[in-house]
PDB file of C-alpha atoms in Angstrom:
ATOM      1  CA  ALA A   1      41.146  -7.849  60.890  1.00  0.00           C
ATOM      2  CA  GLN A   2      43.043 -10.424  62.453  1.00  0.00           C
ATOM      3  CA  SER A   3      42.235 -14.105  63.397  1.00  0.00           C
ATOM      4  CA  VAL A   4      43.634 -16.837  65.162  1.00  0.00           C
ATOM      5  CA  ALA A   5      42.591 -20.367  64.336  1.00  0.00           C
ATOM      6  CA  GLN A   6      43.290 -23.888  66.571  1.00  0.00           C
ATOM      7  CA  PRO A   7      41.439 -26.330  64.841  1.00  0.00           C
ATOM      8  CA  GLU A   8      41.736 -29.398  67.652  1.00  0.00           C
ATOM      9  CA  ASP A   9      39.545 -29.194  71.016  1.00  0.00           C
ATOM     10  CA  GLN A  10      42.044 -31.485  72.304  1.00  0.00           C
ATOM     11  CA  VAL A  11      45.157 -33.559  71.737  1.00  0.00           C
ATOM     12  CA  ASN A  12      46.564 -36.575  73.800  1.00  0.00           C
ATOM     13  CA  VAL A  13      49.492 -37.904  73.071  1.00  0.00           C
ATOM     14  CA  ALA A  14      51.563 -40.539  75.076  1.00  0.00           C
ATOM     15  CA  GLU A  15      53.845 -39.126  77.412  1.00  0.00           C
ATOM     16  CA  GLY A  16      57.618 -39.433  75.806  1.00  0.00           C
ATOM     17  CA  ASN A  17      56.582 -38.821  72.388  1.00  0.00           C
ATOM     18  CA  PRO A  18      56.639 -35.616  70.759  1.00  0.00           C
ATOM     19  CA  LEU A  19      53.664 -33.801  70.873  1.00  0.00           C
ATOM     20  CA  THR A  20      52.183 -31.066  68.693  1.00  0.00           C
ATOM     21  CA  VAL A  21      49.665 -28.136  69.113  1.00  0.00           C
ATOM     22  CA  LYS A  22      48.405 -26.619  65.672  1.00  0.00           C
ATOM     23  CA  CYS A  23      47.868 -22.445  65.097  1.00  0.00           C
ATOM     24  CA  THR A  24      47.408 -20.797  62.114  1.00  0.00           C
ATOM     25  CA  TYR A  25      46.224 -16.789  61.533  1.00  0.00           C
ATOM     26  CA  SER A  26      45.533 -13.879  59.976  1.00  0.00           C
ATOM     27  CA  VAL A  27      46.743 -10.803  59.891  1.00  0.00           C
ATOM     28  CA  SER A  28      47.253  -7.727  57.188  1.00  0.00           C
ATOM     29  CA  GLY A  29      50.611  -7.075  58.110  1.00  0.00           C
ATOM     30  CA  ASN A  30      53.437  -8.883  60.167  1.00  0.00           C
ATOM     31  CA  PRO A  31      52.642 -11.357  62.374  1.00  0.00           C
ATOM     32  CA  TYR A  32      53.921 -10.914  66.463  1.00  0.00           C
ATOM     33  CA  LEU A  33      52.824 -14.847  67.387  1.00  0.00           C
ATOM     34  CA  PHE A  34      52.558 -16.326  70.793  1.00  0.00           C
ATOM     35  CA  TRP A  35      52.278 -19.038  72.613  1.00  0.00           C
ATOM     36  CA  TYR A  36      50.827 -19.238  75.529  1.00  0.00           C
ATOM     37  CA  VAL A  37      50.218 -22.319  78.998  1.00  0.00           C
ATOM     38  CA  GLN A  38      47.405 -22.368  81.620  1.00  0.00           C
ATOM     39  CA  TYR A  39      47.026 -25.043  84.340  1.00  0.00           C
ATOM     40  CA  PRO A  40      44.064 -26.122  85.814  1.00  0.00           C
ATOM     41  CA  ASN A  41      42.219 -22.966  88.024  1.00  0.00           C
ATOM     42  CA  ARG A  42      45.359 -20.129  87.178  1.00  0.00           C
ATOM     43  CA  GLY A  43      46.195 -17.337  85.056  1.00  0.00           C
ATOM     44  CA  LEU A  44      47.887 -18.047  81.696  1.00  0.00           C
ATOM     45  CA  GLN A  45      51.865 -17.823  81.236  1.00  0.00           C
ATOM     46  CA  PHE A  46      53.948 -16.586  78.744  1.00  0.00           C
ATOM     47  CA  LEU A  47      55.367 -19.482  76.770  1.00  0.00           C
ATOM     48  CA  LEU A  48      57.198 -18.302  73.965  1.00  0.00           C
ATOM     49  CA  LYS A  49      57.056 -15.436  71.372  1.00  0.00           C
ATOM     50  CA  TYR A  50      58.114 -15.235  67.390  1.00  0.00           C
ATOM     51  CA  ILE A  51      58.674 -11.709  66.433  1.00  0.00           C
ATOM     52  CA  THR A  52      60.970 -11.793  63.679  1.00  0.00           C
ATOM     53  CA  GLY A  53      64.015 -13.430  63.110  1.00  0.00           C
ATOM     54  CA  ASP A  54      64.566 -16.998  63.193  1.00  0.00           C
ATOM     55  CA  ASN A  55      61.633 -19.478  62.213  1.00  0.00           C
ATOM     56  CA  LEU A  56      62.379 -21.882  64.499  1.00  0.00           C
ATOM     57  CA  VAL A  57      61.930 -20.772  68.354  1.00  0.00           C
ATOM     58  CA  LYS A  58      62.558 -22.298  71.572  1.00  0.00           C
ATOM     59  CA  GLY A  59      60.068 -21.150  74.913  1.00  0.00           C
ATOM     60  CA  SER A  60      60.423 -22.232  78.374  1.00  0.00           C
ATOM     61  CA  TYR A  61      59.745 -25.912  79.328  1.00  0.00           C
ATOM     62  CA  GLY A  62      61.259 -27.686  76.531  1.00  0.00           C
ATOM     63  CA  PHE A  63      58.764 -25.942  73.924  1.00  0.00           C
ATOM     64  CA  GLU A  64      60.273 -24.627  70.557  1.00  0.00           C
ATOM     65  CA  ALA A  65      57.487 -23.355  67.243  1.00  0.00           C
ATOM     66  CA  GLU A  66      57.661 -22.930  64.229  1.00  0.00           C
ATOM     67  CA  PHE A  67      56.567 -20.232  62.209  1.00  0.00           C
ATOM     68  CA  ASN A  68      55.631 -20.924  58.382  1.00  0.00           C
ATOM     69  CA  LYS A  69      54.929 -17.390  56.304  1.00  0.00           C
ATOM     70  CA  SER A  70      53.533 -19.879  53.448  1.00  0.00           C
ATOM     71  CA  GLN A  71      50.915 -21.337  55.595  1.00  0.00           C
ATOM     72  CA  THR A  72      50.173 -18.410  57.798  1.00  0.00           C
ATOM     73  CA  SER A  73      51.216 -21.347  61.321  1.00  0.00           C
ATOM     74  CA  PHE A  74      52.525 -21.710  63.957  1.00  0.00           C
ATOM     75  CA  HIS A  75      52.618 -24.826  65.747  1.00  0.00           C
ATOM     76  CA  LEU A  76      53.199 -25.588  68.888  1.00  0.00           C
ATOM     77  CA  LYS A  77      55.879 -28.718  69.260  1.00  0.00           C
ATOM     78  CA  LYS A  78      57.544 -30.860  72.373  1.00  0.00           C
ATOM     79  CA  PRO A  79      60.566 -33.000  71.796  1.00  0.00           C
ATOM     80  CA  SER A  80      59.428 -35.846  73.865  1.00  0.00           C
ATOM     81  CA  ALA A  81      55.596 -34.567  76.093  1.00  0.00           C
ATOM     82  CA  LEU A  82      55.410 -35.153  79.883  1.00  0.00           C
ATOM     83  CA  VAL A  83      52.706 -36.021  81.975  1.00  0.00           C
ATOM     84  CA  SER A  84      52.837 -32.700  83.850  1.00  0.00           C
ATOM     85  CA  ASP A  85      52.362 -30.219  80.220  1.00  0.00           C
ATOM     86  CA  SER A  86      49.012 -31.945  80.284  1.00  0.00           C
ATOM     87  CA  ALA A  87      46.899 -27.839  80.293  1.00  0.00           C
ATOM     88  CA  LEU A  88      45.075 -25.613  78.087  1.00  0.00           C
ATOM     89  CA  TYR A  89      47.166 -23.971  75.668  1.00  0.00           C
ATOM     90  CA  PHE A  90      46.084 -20.813  73.768  1.00  0.00           C
ATOM     91  CA  CYS A  91      47.597 -19.211  70.344  1.00  0.00           C
ATOM     92  CA  ALA A  92      47.991 -15.822  70.325  1.00  0.00           C
ATOM     93  CA  VAL A  93      48.609 -12.672  67.271  1.00  0.00           C
ATOM     94  CA  ARG A  94      49.107  -9.290  67.680  1.00  0.00           C
ATOM     95  CA  ASP A  95      47.269  -6.513  65.184  1.00  0.00           C
ATOM     96  CA  TRP A  96      48.199  -2.605  65.040  1.00  0.00           C
ATOM     97  CA  THR A  97      45.352  -1.025  64.624  1.00  0.00           C
ATOM     98  CA  GLY A  98      45.551   2.558  65.004  1.00  0.00           C
ATOM     99  CA  GLY A  99      48.970   2.378  66.111  1.00  0.00           C
ATOM    100  CA  ARG A 100      47.432   0.258  68.945  1.00  0.00           C
ATOM    101  CA  SER A 101      48.581  -3.290  69.717  1.00  0.00           C
ATOM    102  CA  ILE A 102      45.805  -5.678  70.300  1.00  0.00           C
ATOM    103  CA  PRO A 103      46.279  -9.205  70.893  1.00  0.00           C
ATOM    104  CA  THR A 104      43.700 -11.933  69.546  1.00  0.00           C
ATOM    105  CA  PHE A 105      43.829 -15.390  71.262  1.00  0.00           C
ATOM    106  CA  GLY A 106      42.448 -18.321  70.018  1.00  0.00           C
ATOM    107  CA  ARG A 107      40.142 -20.724  71.653  1.00  0.00           C
ATOM    108  CA  GLY A 108      42.580 -22.801  73.111  1.00  0.00           C
ATOM    109  CA  THR A 109      43.751 -26.370  72.962  1.00  0.00           C
ATOM    110  CA  SER A 110      43.705 -28.942  75.785  1.00  0.00           C
ATOM    111  CA  LEU A 111      47.104 -31.304  75.654  1.00  0.00           C
ATOM    112  CA  ILE A 112      46.560 -34.658  77.329  1.00  0.00           C
ATOM    113  CA  VAL A 113      49.668 -36.376  78.230  1.00  0.00           C
ATOM    114  CA  HIS A 114      49.071 -39.954  78.603  1.00  0.00           C
ATOM    115  CA  PRO A 115      51.908 -41.806  81.472  1.00  0.00           C
TER     116      PRO A 115
ATOM    117  CA  ASN B   1      57.609  -8.498  92.782  1.00  0.00           C
ATOM    118  CA  ALA B   2      53.730  -9.309  92.949  1.00  0.00           C
ATOM    119  CA  GLY B   3      52.813  -9.654  89.235  1.00  0.00           C
ATOM    120  CA  VAL B   4      49.858  -8.837  88.376  1.00  0.00           C
ATOM    121  CA  THR B   5      46.890  -9.342  90.962  1.00  0.00           C
ATOM    122  CA  GLN B   6      43.358  -9.093  90.900  1.00  0.00           C
ATOM    123  CA  THR B   7      40.704  -8.818  94.029  1.00  0.00           C
ATOM    124  CA  PRO B   8      38.666 -11.381  94.523  1.00  0.00           C
ATOM    125  CA  LYS B   9      39.569 -13.950  93.950  1.00  0.00           C
ATOM    126  CA  PHE B  10      35.320 -15.414  93.834  1.00  0.00           C
ATOM    127  CA  ARG B  11      32.874 -13.707  94.074  1.00  0.00           C
ATOM    128  CA  VAL B  12      28.985 -14.273  93.979  1.00  0.00           C
ATOM    129  CA  LEU B  13      26.560 -12.079  92.949  1.00  0.00           C
ATOM    130  CA  LYS B  14      22.416 -11.619  92.695  1.00  0.00           C
ATOM    131  CA  THR B  15      21.117 -10.699  89.154  1.00  0.00           C
ATOM    132  CA  GLY B  16      21.065  -6.270  89.369  1.00  0.00           C
ATOM    133  CA  GLN B  17      23.935  -6.202  92.014  1.00  0.00           C
ATOM    134  CA  SER B  18      27.555  -3.946  91.309  1.00  0.00           C
ATOM    135  CA  MET B  19      31.141  -4.822  91.834  1.00  0.00           C
ATOM    136  CA  THR B  20      34.231  -3.194  91.207  1.00  0.00           C
ATOM    137  CA  LEU B  21      37.037  -6.106  90.308  1.00  0.00           C
ATOM    138  CA  LEU B  22      40.568  -4.467  90.648  1.00  0.00           C
ATOM    139  CA  CYS B  23      43.784  -5.525  89.003  1.00  0.00           C
ATOM    140  CA  ALA B  24      47.421  -4.274  89.973  1.00  0.00           C
ATOM    141  CA  GLN B  25      50.543  -4.338  87.853  1.00  0.00           C
ATOM    142  CA  ASP B  26      53.886  -3.791  89.678  1.00  0.00           C
ATOM    143  CA  MET B  27      55.854  -3.372  86.545  1.00  0.00           C
ATOM    144  CA  ASN B  28      55.116   0.398  85.182  1.00  0.00           C
ATOM    145  CA  HIS B  29      53.696  -1.102  82.517  1.00  0.00           C
ATOM    146  CA  GLU B  30      52.003   0.707  80.228  1.00  0.00           C
ATOM    147  CA  TYR B  31      48.661  -1.498  78.317  1.00  0.00           C
ATOM    148  CA  MET B  32      46.416  -3.285  80.447  1.00  0.00           C
ATOM    149  CA  TYR B  33      43.367  -5.433  79.465  1.00  0.00           C
ATOM    150  CA  TRP B  34      40.469  -7.604  80.863  1.00  0.00           C
ATOM    151  CA  TYR B  35      39.268 -10.367  79.687  1.00  0.00           C
ATOM    152  CA  ARG B  36      36.054 -13.273  79.996  1.00  0.00           C
ATOM    153  CA  GLN B  37      36.847 -16.849  79.940  1.00  0.00           C
ATOM    154  CA  ASP B  38      33.761 -19.015  79.211  1.00  0.00           C
ATOM    155  CA  PRO B  39      34.037 -22.588  78.298  1.00  0.00           C
ATOM    156  CA  GLY B  40      34.698 -23.281  74.326  1.00  0.00           C
ATOM    157  CA  MET B  41      35.031 -19.237  73.707  1.00  0.00           C
ATOM    158  CA  GLY B  42      38.906 -18.989  74.363  1.00  0.00           C
ATOM    159  CA  LEU B  43      39.554 -15.327  76.050  1.00  0.00           C
ATOM    160  CA  ARG B  44      37.515 -12.668  74.510  1.00  0.00           C
ATOM    161  CA  LEU B  45      38.458  -8.970  75.536  1.00  0.00           C
ATOM    162  CA  ILE B  46      36.411  -6.970  77.017  1.00  0.00           C
ATOM    163  CA  HIS B  47      38.407  -3.210  77.970  1.00  0.00           C
ATOM    164  CA  TYR B  48      41.568  -2.073  77.860  1.00  0.00           C
ATOM    165  CA  SER B  49      44.145   0.610  78.410  1.00  0.00           C
ATOM    166  CA  VAL B  50      47.285   2.008  76.619  1.00  0.00           C
ATOM    167  CA  GLY B  51      48.202   4.029  79.290  1.00  0.00           C
ATOM    168  CA  GLU B  52      46.904   6.197  83.136  1.00  0.00           C
ATOM    169  CA  GLY B  53      43.585   7.601  81.919  1.00  0.00           C
ATOM    170  CA  THR B  54      42.689   6.155  79.053  1.00  0.00           C
ATOM    171  CA  THR B  55      40.307   3.211  77.982  1.00  0.00           C
ATOM    172  CA  ALA B  56      38.662   1.353  74.626  1.00  0.00           C
ATOM    173  CA  LYS B  57      36.344  -1.365  74.049  1.00  0.00           C
ATOM    174  CA  GLY B  58      37.123  -4.526  73.799  1.00  0.00           C
ATOM    175  CA  GLU B  59      35.220  -7.515  71.506  1.00  0.00           C
ATOM    176  CA  VAL B  60      32.496  -7.731  74.614  1.00  0.00           C
ATOM    177  CA  PRO B  61      32.484  -4.240  75.964  1.00  0.00           C
ATOM    178  CA  ASP B  62      28.143  -4.325  76.810  1.00  0.00           C
ATOM    179  CA  GLY B  63      27.812  -4.543  80.157  1.00  0.00           C
ATOM    180  CA  TYR B  64      31.017  -3.602  81.625  1.00  0.00           C
ATOM    181  CA  ASN B  65      32.877  -0.298  82.573  1.00  0.00           C
ATOM    182  CA  VAL B  66      36.522   0.699  83.354  1.00  0.00           C
ATOM    183  CA  SER B  67      38.449   2.860  84.973  1.00  0.00           C
ATOM    184  CA  ARG B  68      42.121   3.816  84.985  1.00  0.00           C
ATOM    185  CA  LEU B  69      43.255   6.634  87.006  1.00  0.00           C
ATOM    186  CA  LYS B  70      46.341   5.534  88.073  1.00  0.00           C
ATOM    187  CA  LYS B  71      48.819   3.463  86.192  1.00  0.00           C
ATOM    188  CA  GLN B  72      49.342   0.494  87.623  1.00  0.00           C
ATOM    189  CA  ASN B  73      45.550  -0.333  88.464  1.00  0.00           C
ATOM    190  CA  PHE B  74      42.638  -0.996  86.282  1.00  0.00           C
ATOM    191  CA  LEU B  75      39.491  -1.437  87.867  1.00  0.00           C
ATOM    192  CA  LEU B  76      35.943  -3.232  86.356  1.00  0.00           C
ATOM    193  CA  GLY B  77      33.196  -2.505  87.061  1.00  0.00           C
ATOM    194  CA  LEU B  78      29.685  -4.356  86.385  1.00  0.00           C
ATOM    195  CA  GLU B  79      26.498  -2.010  87.275  1.00  0.00           C
ATOM    196  CA  SER B  80      23.638  -4.085  86.912  1.00  0.00           C
ATOM    197  CA  ALA B  81      25.337  -8.123  87.064  1.00  0.00           C
ATOM    198  CA  ALA B  82      23.364 -10.601  85.125  1.00  0.00           C
ATOM    199  CA  PRO B  83      23.552 -13.970  84.664  1.00  0.00           C
ATOM    200  CA  SER B  84      25.255 -13.408  81.302  1.00  0.00           C
ATOM    201  CA  GLN B  85      28.380 -12.744  82.860  1.00  0.00           C
ATOM    202  CA  THR B  86      29.092 -15.489  85.406  1.00  0.00           C
ATOM    203  CA  SER B  87      32.441 -16.168  84.224  1.00  0.00           C
ATOM    204  CA  VAL B  88      36.562 -15.835  84.802  1.00  0.00           C
ATOM    205  CA  TYR B  89      37.762 -12.652  84.738  1.00  0.00           C
ATOM    206  CA  PHE B  90      41.546 -12.060  83.963  1.00  0.00           C
ATOM    207  CA  CYS B  91      43.289  -9.279  84.045  1.00  0.00           C
ATOM    208  CA  ALA B  92      46.683  -8.721  82.185  1.00  0.00           C
ATOM    209  CA  SER B  93      49.579  -6.201  81.469  1.00  0.00           C
ATOM    210  CA  THR B  94      52.088  -6.097  78.421  1.00  0.00           C
ATOM    211  CA  THR B  95      55.684  -5.928  78.395  1.00  0.00           C
ATOM    212  CA  GLN B  96      57.324  -3.480  76.197  1.00  0.00           C
ATOM    213  CA  SER B  97      58.344  -6.864  73.958  1.00  0.00           C
ATOM    214  CA  TYR B  98      55.024  -7.765  73.490  1.00  0.00           C
ATOM    215  CA  GLU B  99      54.773 -10.239  76.462  1.00  0.00           C
ATOM    216  CA  GLN B 100      51.228 -10.591  78.143  1.00  0.00           C
ATOM    217  CA  TYR B 101      51.386 -11.319  81.873  1.00  0.00           C
ATOM    218  CA  PHE B 102      48.019 -12.839  83.735  1.00  0.00           C
ATOM    219  CA  GLY B 103      46.856 -12.248  87.302  1.00  0.00           C
ATOM    220  CA  PRO B 104      45.009 -15.041  88.680  1.00  0.00           C
ATOM    221  CA  GLY B 105      41.785 -14.709  87.188  1.00  0.00           C
ATOM    222  CA  THR B 106      38.732 -13.916  89.506  1.00  0.00           C
ATOM    223  CA  ARG B 107      35.175 -16.356  89.316  1.00  0.00           C
ATOM    224  CA  LEU B 108      32.110 -14.889  89.271  1.00  0.00           C
ATOM    225  CA  THR B 109      28.926 -16.261  89.222  1.00  0.00           C
ATOM    226  CA  VAL B 110      25.961 -14.070  89.004  1.00  0.00           C
ATOM    227  CA  THR B 111      22.791 -15.612  90.200  1.00  0.00           C
TER     228      THR B 111
END
């Protein structure tokens, strides 16, 4: 069975500082990894993904994530945080079960960027 | 492209009442999903569909039924609503490169 863990319920960072939102995963095969962002009263929006290739992937709004196979991690990063980055962030992993792709989401991490 | 749309946006039900939530996508996606989101619980998969005419159970299917009669529509039904089904419901569909597109959500309150 697959699983995703986001160990921090909340991350606080000052505007202009770098930010990291942590995600670790467990799958039986090769992972397909995703980050999504949710702004208040909205649906989730896709940010970036790792399927294969370069371990550092770049996504929307200046976000990037680093795939680390040995540590089974896929942390979300941004060099300089903006107040507008404040939102709920979800990590997700896809597993192929019986030929079907079933995504599993973490519980989410609330990012608060202080002015 | 409207993307993924959900109807209605808000609904209040009394215990025992029934309702259907409609999800529609205009991107020709095969896979569609229904999730519920509760505080501190993240997203939990209720049911999903891998194509027209097919449905399957997710993590929390009890108390819900679904149908996918047309490729672009995925319906979620509550036959006898319970207060435990108070939640925000999201529909999603998946591109061929595995990214999910989400609808804006339906906020359901069962009293």
